[in-house]
XYZ file of C-alpha atoms in Angstrom:
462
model
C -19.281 -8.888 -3.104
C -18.290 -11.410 -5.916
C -20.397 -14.051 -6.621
C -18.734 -17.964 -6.448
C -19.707 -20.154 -9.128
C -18.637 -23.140 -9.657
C -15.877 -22.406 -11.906
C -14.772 -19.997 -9.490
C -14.553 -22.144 -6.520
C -12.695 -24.603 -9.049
C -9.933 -22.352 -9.805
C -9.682 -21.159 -6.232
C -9.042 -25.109 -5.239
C -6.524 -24.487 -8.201
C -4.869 -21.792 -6.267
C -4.308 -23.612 -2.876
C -2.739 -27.048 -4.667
C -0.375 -24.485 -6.770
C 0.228 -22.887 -3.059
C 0.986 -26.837 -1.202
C 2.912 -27.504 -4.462
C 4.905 -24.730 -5.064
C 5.863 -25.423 -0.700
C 6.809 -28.618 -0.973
C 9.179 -28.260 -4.047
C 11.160 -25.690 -2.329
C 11.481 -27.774 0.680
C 12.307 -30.993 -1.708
C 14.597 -28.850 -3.987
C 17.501 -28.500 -1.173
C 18.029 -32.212 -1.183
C 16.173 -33.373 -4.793
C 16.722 -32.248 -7.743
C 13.051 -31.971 -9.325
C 12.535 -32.238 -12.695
C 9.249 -31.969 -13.856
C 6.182 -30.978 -12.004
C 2.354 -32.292 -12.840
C -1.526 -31.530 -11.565
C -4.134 -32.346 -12.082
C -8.186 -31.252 -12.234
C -11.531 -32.275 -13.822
C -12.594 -28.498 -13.760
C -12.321 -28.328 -18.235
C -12.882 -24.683 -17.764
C -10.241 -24.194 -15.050
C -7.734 -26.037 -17.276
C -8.272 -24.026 -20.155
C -8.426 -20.354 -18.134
C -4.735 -22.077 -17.258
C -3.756 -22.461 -20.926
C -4.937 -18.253 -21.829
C -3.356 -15.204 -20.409
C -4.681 -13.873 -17.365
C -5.397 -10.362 -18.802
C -8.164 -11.719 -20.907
C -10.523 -12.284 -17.781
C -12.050 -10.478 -14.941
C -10.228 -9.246 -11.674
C -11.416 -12.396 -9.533
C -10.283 -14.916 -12.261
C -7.365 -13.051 -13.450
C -5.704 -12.348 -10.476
C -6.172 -16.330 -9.329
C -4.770 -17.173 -12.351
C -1.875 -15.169 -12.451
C -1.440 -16.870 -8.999
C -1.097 -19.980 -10.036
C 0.953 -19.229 -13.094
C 3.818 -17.449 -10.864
C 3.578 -20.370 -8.402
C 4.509 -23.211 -10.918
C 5.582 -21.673 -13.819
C 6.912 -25.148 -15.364
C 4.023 -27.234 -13.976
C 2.149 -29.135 -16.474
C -1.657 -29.459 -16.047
C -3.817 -32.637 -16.865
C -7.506 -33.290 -16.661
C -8.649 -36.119 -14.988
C -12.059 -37.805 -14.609
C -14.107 -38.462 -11.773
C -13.905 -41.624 -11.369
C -10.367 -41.403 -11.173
C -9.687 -38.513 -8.944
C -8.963 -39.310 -5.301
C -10.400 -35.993 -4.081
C -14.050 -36.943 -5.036
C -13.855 -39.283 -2.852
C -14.804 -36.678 0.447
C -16.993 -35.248 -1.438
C -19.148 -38.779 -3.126
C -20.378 -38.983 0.525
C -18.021 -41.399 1.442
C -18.718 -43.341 5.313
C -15.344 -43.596 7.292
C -15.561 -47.131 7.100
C -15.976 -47.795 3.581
C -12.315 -44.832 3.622
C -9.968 -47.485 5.544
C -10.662 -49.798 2.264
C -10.841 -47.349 -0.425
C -8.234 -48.158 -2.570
C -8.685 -44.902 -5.301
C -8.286 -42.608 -1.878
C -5.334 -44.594 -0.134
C -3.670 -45.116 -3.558
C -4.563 -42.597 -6.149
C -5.358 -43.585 -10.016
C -3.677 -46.602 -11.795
C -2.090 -44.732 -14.063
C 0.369 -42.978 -11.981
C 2.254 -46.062 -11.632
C 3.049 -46.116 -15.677
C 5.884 -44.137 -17.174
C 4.726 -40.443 -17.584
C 5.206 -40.394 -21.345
C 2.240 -42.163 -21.070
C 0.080 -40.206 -19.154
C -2.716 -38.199 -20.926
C -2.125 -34.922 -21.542
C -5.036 -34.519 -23.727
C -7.018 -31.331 -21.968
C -10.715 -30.419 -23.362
C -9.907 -27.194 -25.379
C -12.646 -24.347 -25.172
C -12.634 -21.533 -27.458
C -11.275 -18.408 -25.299
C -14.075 -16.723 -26.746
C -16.858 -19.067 -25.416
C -14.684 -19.254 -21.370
C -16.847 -17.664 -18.523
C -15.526 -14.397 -16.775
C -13.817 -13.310 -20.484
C -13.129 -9.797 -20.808
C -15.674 -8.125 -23.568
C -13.613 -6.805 -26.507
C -14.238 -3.336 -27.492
C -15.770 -2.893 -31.076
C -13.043 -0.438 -32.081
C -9.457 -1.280 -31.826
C -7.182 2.186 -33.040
C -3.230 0.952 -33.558
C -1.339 4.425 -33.510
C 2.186 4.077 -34.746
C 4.256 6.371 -32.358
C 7.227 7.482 -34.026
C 10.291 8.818 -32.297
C 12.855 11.536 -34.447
C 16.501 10.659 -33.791
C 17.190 13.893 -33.100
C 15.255 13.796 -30.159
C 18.105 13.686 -27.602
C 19.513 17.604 -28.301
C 18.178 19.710 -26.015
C 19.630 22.934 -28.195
C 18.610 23.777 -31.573
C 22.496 25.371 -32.242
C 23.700 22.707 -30.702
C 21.821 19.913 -33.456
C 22.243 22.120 -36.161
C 25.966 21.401 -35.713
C 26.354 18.019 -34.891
C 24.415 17.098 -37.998
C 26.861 19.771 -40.587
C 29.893 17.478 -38.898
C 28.257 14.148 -39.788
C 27.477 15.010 -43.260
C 30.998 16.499 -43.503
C 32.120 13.227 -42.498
C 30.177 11.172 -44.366
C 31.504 13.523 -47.812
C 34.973 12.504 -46.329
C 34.093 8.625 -45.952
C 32.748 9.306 -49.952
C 36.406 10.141 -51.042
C 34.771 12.901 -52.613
C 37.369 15.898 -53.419
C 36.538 18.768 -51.373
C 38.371 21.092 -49.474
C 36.367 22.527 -46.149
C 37.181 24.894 -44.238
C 38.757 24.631 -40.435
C 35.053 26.021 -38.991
C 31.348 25.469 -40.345
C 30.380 27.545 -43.148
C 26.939 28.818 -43.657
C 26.239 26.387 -46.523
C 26.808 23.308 -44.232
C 24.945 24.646 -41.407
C 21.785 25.942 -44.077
C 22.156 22.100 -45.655
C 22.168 20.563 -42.018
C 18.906 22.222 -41.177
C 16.822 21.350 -44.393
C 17.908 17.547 -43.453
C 16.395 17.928 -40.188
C 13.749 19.390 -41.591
C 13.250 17.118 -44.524
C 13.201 14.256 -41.381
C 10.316 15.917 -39.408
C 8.368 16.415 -42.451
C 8.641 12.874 -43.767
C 7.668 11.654 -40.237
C 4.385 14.018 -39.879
C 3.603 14.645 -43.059
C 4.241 11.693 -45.138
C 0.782 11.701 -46.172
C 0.470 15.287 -47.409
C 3.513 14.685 -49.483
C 2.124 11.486 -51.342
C -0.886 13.787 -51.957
C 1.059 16.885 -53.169
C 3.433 14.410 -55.388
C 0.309 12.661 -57.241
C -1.675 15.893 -57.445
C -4.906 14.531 -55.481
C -6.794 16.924 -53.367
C -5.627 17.622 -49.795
C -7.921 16.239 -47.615
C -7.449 18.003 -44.265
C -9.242 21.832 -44.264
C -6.632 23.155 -42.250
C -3.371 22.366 -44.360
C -5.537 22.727 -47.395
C -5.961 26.876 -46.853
C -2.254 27.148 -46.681
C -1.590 26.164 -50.322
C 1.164 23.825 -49.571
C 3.847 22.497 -52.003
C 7.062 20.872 -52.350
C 10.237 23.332 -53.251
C 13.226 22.018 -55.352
C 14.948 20.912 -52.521
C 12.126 18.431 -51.443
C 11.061 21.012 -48.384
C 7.091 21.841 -48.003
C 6.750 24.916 -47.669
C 3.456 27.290 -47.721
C 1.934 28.932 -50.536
C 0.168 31.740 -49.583
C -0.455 35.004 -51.592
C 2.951 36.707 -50.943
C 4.654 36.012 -53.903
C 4.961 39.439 -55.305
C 6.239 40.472 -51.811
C 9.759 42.267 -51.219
C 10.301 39.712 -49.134
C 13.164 36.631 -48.591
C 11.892 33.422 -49.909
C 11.680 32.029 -46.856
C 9.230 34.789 -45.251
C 6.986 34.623 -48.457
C 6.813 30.755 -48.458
C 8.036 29.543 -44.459
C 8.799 25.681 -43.929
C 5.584 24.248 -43.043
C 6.306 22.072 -39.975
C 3.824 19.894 -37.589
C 2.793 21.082 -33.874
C 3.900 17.411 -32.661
C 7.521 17.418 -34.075
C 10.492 18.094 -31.805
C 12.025 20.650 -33.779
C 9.039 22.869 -33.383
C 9.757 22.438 -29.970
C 13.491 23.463 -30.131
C 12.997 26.039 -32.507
C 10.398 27.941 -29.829
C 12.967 27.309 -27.078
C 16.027 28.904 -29.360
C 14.503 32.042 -30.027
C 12.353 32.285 -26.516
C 16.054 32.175 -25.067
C 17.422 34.083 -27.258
C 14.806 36.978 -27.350
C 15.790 37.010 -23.544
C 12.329 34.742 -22.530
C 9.737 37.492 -24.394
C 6.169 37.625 -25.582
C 4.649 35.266 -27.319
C 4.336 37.515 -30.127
C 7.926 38.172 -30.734
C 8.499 34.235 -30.821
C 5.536 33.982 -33.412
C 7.369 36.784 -35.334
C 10.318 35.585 -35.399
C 9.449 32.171 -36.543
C 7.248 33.225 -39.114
C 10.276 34.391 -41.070
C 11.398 31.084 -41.845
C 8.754 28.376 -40.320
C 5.048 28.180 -40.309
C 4.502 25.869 -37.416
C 1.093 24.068 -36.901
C -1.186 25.993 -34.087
C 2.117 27.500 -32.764
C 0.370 30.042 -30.225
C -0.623 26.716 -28.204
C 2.865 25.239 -28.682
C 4.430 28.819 -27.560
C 2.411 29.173 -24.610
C 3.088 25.827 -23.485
C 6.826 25.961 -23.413
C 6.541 29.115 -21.701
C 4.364 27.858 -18.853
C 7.192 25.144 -18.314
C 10.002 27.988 -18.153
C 10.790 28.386 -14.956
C 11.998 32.135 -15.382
C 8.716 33.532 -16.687
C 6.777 31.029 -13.691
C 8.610 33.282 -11.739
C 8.446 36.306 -13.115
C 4.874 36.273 -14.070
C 3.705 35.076 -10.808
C 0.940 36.971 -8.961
C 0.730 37.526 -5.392
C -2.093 36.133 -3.901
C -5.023 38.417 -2.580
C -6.691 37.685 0.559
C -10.218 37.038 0.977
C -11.164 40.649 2.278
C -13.684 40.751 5.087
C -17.325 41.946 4.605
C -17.790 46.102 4.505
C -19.726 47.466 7.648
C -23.102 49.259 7.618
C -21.653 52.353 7.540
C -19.766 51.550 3.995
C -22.968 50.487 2.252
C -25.898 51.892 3.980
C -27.221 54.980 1.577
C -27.294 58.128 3.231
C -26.686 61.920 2.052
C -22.553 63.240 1.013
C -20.524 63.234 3.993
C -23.137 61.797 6.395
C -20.688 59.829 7.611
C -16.999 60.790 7.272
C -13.601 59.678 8.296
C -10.559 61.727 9.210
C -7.139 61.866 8.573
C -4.339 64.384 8.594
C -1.720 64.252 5.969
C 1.697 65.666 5.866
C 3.377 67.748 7.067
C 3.882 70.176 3.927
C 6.571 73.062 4.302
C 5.021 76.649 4.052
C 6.658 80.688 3.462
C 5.138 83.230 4.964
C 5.981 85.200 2.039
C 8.135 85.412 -0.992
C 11.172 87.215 0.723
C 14.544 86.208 0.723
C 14.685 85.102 4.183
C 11.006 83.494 4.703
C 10.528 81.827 7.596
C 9.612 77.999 6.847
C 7.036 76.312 8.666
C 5.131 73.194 8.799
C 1.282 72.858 7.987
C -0.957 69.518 7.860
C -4.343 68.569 5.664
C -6.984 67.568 7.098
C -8.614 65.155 4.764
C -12.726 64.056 5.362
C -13.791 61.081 3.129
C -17.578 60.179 2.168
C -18.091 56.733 2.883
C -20.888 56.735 0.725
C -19.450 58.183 -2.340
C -16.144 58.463 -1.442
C -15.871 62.595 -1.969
C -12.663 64.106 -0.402
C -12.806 67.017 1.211
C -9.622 68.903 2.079
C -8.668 71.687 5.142
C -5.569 72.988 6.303
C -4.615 72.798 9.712
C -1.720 74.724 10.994
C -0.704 72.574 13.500
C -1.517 68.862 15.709
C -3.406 70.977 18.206
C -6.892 70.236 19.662
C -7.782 73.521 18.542
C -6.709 73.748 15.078
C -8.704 70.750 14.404
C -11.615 71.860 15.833
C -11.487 74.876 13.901
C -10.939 72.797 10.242
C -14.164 70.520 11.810
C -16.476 74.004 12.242
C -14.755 74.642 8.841
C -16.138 71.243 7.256
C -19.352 71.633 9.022
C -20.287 74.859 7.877
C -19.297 74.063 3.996
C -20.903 70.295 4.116
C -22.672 70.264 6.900
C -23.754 67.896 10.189
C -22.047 64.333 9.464
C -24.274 62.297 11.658
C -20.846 59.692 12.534
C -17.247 60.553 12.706
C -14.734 57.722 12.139
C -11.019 58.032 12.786
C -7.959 56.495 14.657
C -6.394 57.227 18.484
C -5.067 59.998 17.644
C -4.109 62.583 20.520
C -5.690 65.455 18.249
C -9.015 63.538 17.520
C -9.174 61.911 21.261
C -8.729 65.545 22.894
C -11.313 66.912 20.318
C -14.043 64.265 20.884
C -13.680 64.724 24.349
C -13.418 68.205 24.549
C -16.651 68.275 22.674
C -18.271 65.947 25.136
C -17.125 68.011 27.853
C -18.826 70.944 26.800
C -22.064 69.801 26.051
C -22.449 68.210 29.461
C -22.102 71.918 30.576
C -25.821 73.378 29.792
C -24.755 77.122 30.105
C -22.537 76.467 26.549
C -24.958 74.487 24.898
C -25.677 78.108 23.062
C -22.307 78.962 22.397
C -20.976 75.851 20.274
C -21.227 74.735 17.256
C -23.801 71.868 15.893
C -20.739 69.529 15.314
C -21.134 68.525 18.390
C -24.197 66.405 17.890
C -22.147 63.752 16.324
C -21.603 60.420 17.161
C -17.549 59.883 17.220
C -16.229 56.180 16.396
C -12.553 55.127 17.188
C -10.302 52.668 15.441
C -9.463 50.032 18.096
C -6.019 50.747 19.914
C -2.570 50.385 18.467
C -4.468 48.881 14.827
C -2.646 51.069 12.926
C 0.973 50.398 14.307
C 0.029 46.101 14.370
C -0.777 46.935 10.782
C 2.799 48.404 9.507
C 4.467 45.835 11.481
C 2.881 43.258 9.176
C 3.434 44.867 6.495
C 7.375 45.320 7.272
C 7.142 41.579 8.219
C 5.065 40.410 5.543
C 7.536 38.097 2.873
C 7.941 39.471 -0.737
């Protein structure tokens, strides 16, 4: 809760005579034509938080102030004493019957009734520094010059590179110099067109760096300094580097040094990212290297490629689910193929032999996973019959021996099995004649998981 001083109070009074004023000169102002509006106030401090802009103060002051200054713009604000000022009169402790005689309250100050050239105007000046409720300056004040390049407005590289060869063709023409050009651009005009841009973008990031490299002082800054910069013939910094003795173009032994911040970098990435058909970063760092050496250019590169809406979309991953947590069975230890699950896959085609005229038929694998270690054993089962499985179980048992729980879906194989099994060990006269597998505990998927599960996936979106 903000605390009211004095001052404060003051200014809020301010606020609610700008308020009454700034009402009754729009309902005067259909029929009057008002030329000049005063007010008054013996707050010295109020008077002068009136004469400063309101973004110099606190919220509570600044926002009163700014009030008062979009209420009566034109209004021009005196200071008055207190023994002139009919609205101490409430406030002296004045009795109601010494109010029906008080002339000060009934008739305001005597100098209202003289011309208003003549009324003071003279207001008690504070320095803003020394006001209450002033803003504290901050020790440090940093003034960055933001420069724009003119070029700014092409959104193609191509497309700059030959707007500026027809101005400068122009302006030769507006020269009257003799020179015959051809009906299209030649590769001179477009080469000079692109050291002008470049010339720009240099003298606008690296003005600095060129007064150093034209005096032959010492660069300051580490980071240009290791690139052994200097200024070609054509007034173009380029990079030193030790590639001098290279079989190489003079541009890809000494590239056109150019800032991170400059909008040519900028179209220069998105040229050859289009053009390269929106590729890796490290083709577009390849590529520019043969004729640029851009400031911290894998940043740059990756950041116009996070704004291409192409490679959003082609890069995109789809999002994984949060899976659930694994049951006991998955992470409880316990000996190979303690517990298993089941599954048939196929069917494969068979020959009975290699003969002309084999006959074809099908056959299935039965596949047992560990869910401890997740070791796949494999049988082959002629056929979806009860009894073939039972026989690739005894098969199982006998090469890995008792799983302790079985785990598989509804199928009509593994349902007749299980029960089949359960069957005959409730008989006691064939407890001797089967086989230990019985002993096992069999677990089912619930019903119908498996076809709610493909029906998902064939309505999942892609």
């Amino acid at each position: 809760m903000a605390v009211l001083t004095i001052p404060r109070l003051e200014l809020c009074g301010a606020v609610l005579l700008a308020k009454w004023m700034s009402c009754i000169k729009q309902t005067l102002s259909v029929e009057l034509e008002i030329v000049e509006t005063h007010a008054w106030s013996d707050s010295t401090i109020v008077l002068n938080w009136l004469t400063v802009r309101h973004v110099a103060f606190k919220v509570f002051v600044s926002n009163r102030i700014h009030q008062v200054q979009s209420l009566l713009p034109d209004c021009q604000w005196h200071h008055i004493s207190s023994e002139d000022n009919p609205a101490d009169c409430a406030s002296q402790g004045l009795t109601p019957s010494d109010l029906v005689n008080h002339v000060l309250f009934w008739k305001g100050p005597t100098f209202l009734t003289s011309p208003t050239v003549e009324w003071s105007t003279r207001v008690p000046s504070v320095e803003p520094n020394q006001l209450p409720e002033a803003k504290a300056e901050s020790p440090t004040v940093l003034l960055v010059e933001i420069t724009t390049e003119w070029y700014s407005r092409f959104s193609s590289h191509v497309h700059m590179i030959r707007v500026v060869a027809y101005v400068r063709r122009f302006t030769l023409l507006c020269r009257r110099r003799q020179q015959v050009f051809e009906c299209y651009l030649t590769r001179g005009e477009l080469d000079s067109a692109s050291l002008a841009i470049v010339r720009f973008s240099q003298l606008t990031f690296f003005s600095k760096l060129r007064h150093e490299l034209g005096c032959s002082k010492p660069i300051l800054l580490r980071s240009v300094a290791r690139l052994r910069p200097y200024i070609d013939d054509s007034g173009v910094i380029r990079v030193g580097g030790r590639l001098a003795n290279a079989q190489l173009s003079n541009e890809q032994r000494h590239p056109v040094q150019l800032s991170k911040s400059s909008y040519l970098s900028l179209l220069l990435i998105h040229h050859w990212h289009d053009l390269t058909g929106h590729s890796d970063p490290r083709v577009i760092t390849a590529l520019l290297g043969r004729q640029y050496w851009i400031m911290s250019v894998g940043t740059l590169i990756r950041t116009v490629i996070s704004h291409c809406t192409r490679c959003v979309r082609l890069s995109a991953a789809n999002p994984q689910p949060v899976m659930a947590d694994l049951p006991r069975s998955r992470v409880t230890e316990c000996r190979p193929f303690s517990r298993v699950g089941i599954d048939y896959a196929g069917p494969l085609l068979m020959k009975e032999h290699r003969l002309r005229k084999a006959r074809q038929y099908k056959v299935y694998v039965a596949v047992f996973i560990c869910f401890a270690v997740k070791a796949v054993h494999l049988e082959v089962v002629s056929d979806l019959s009860t009894d073939a499985f039972i026989a690739a179980l005894n098969r199982f048992v006998a090469r890995r021996g008792l799983p302790t729980d079985i785990y598989s879906d509804c199928g009509t194989n593994f349902v007749g099995a299980a029960a089949q099994l359960k069957n005959l060990i409730n008989h006691r006269d064939n407890q001797g004649q089967l086989s230990a597998s019985i002993q096992s505990v069999w677990h089912f998927n619930p019903p119908r998981c498996t076809a709610f599960r493909l029906q998902c996936d064939r309505q999942r979106p892609f």
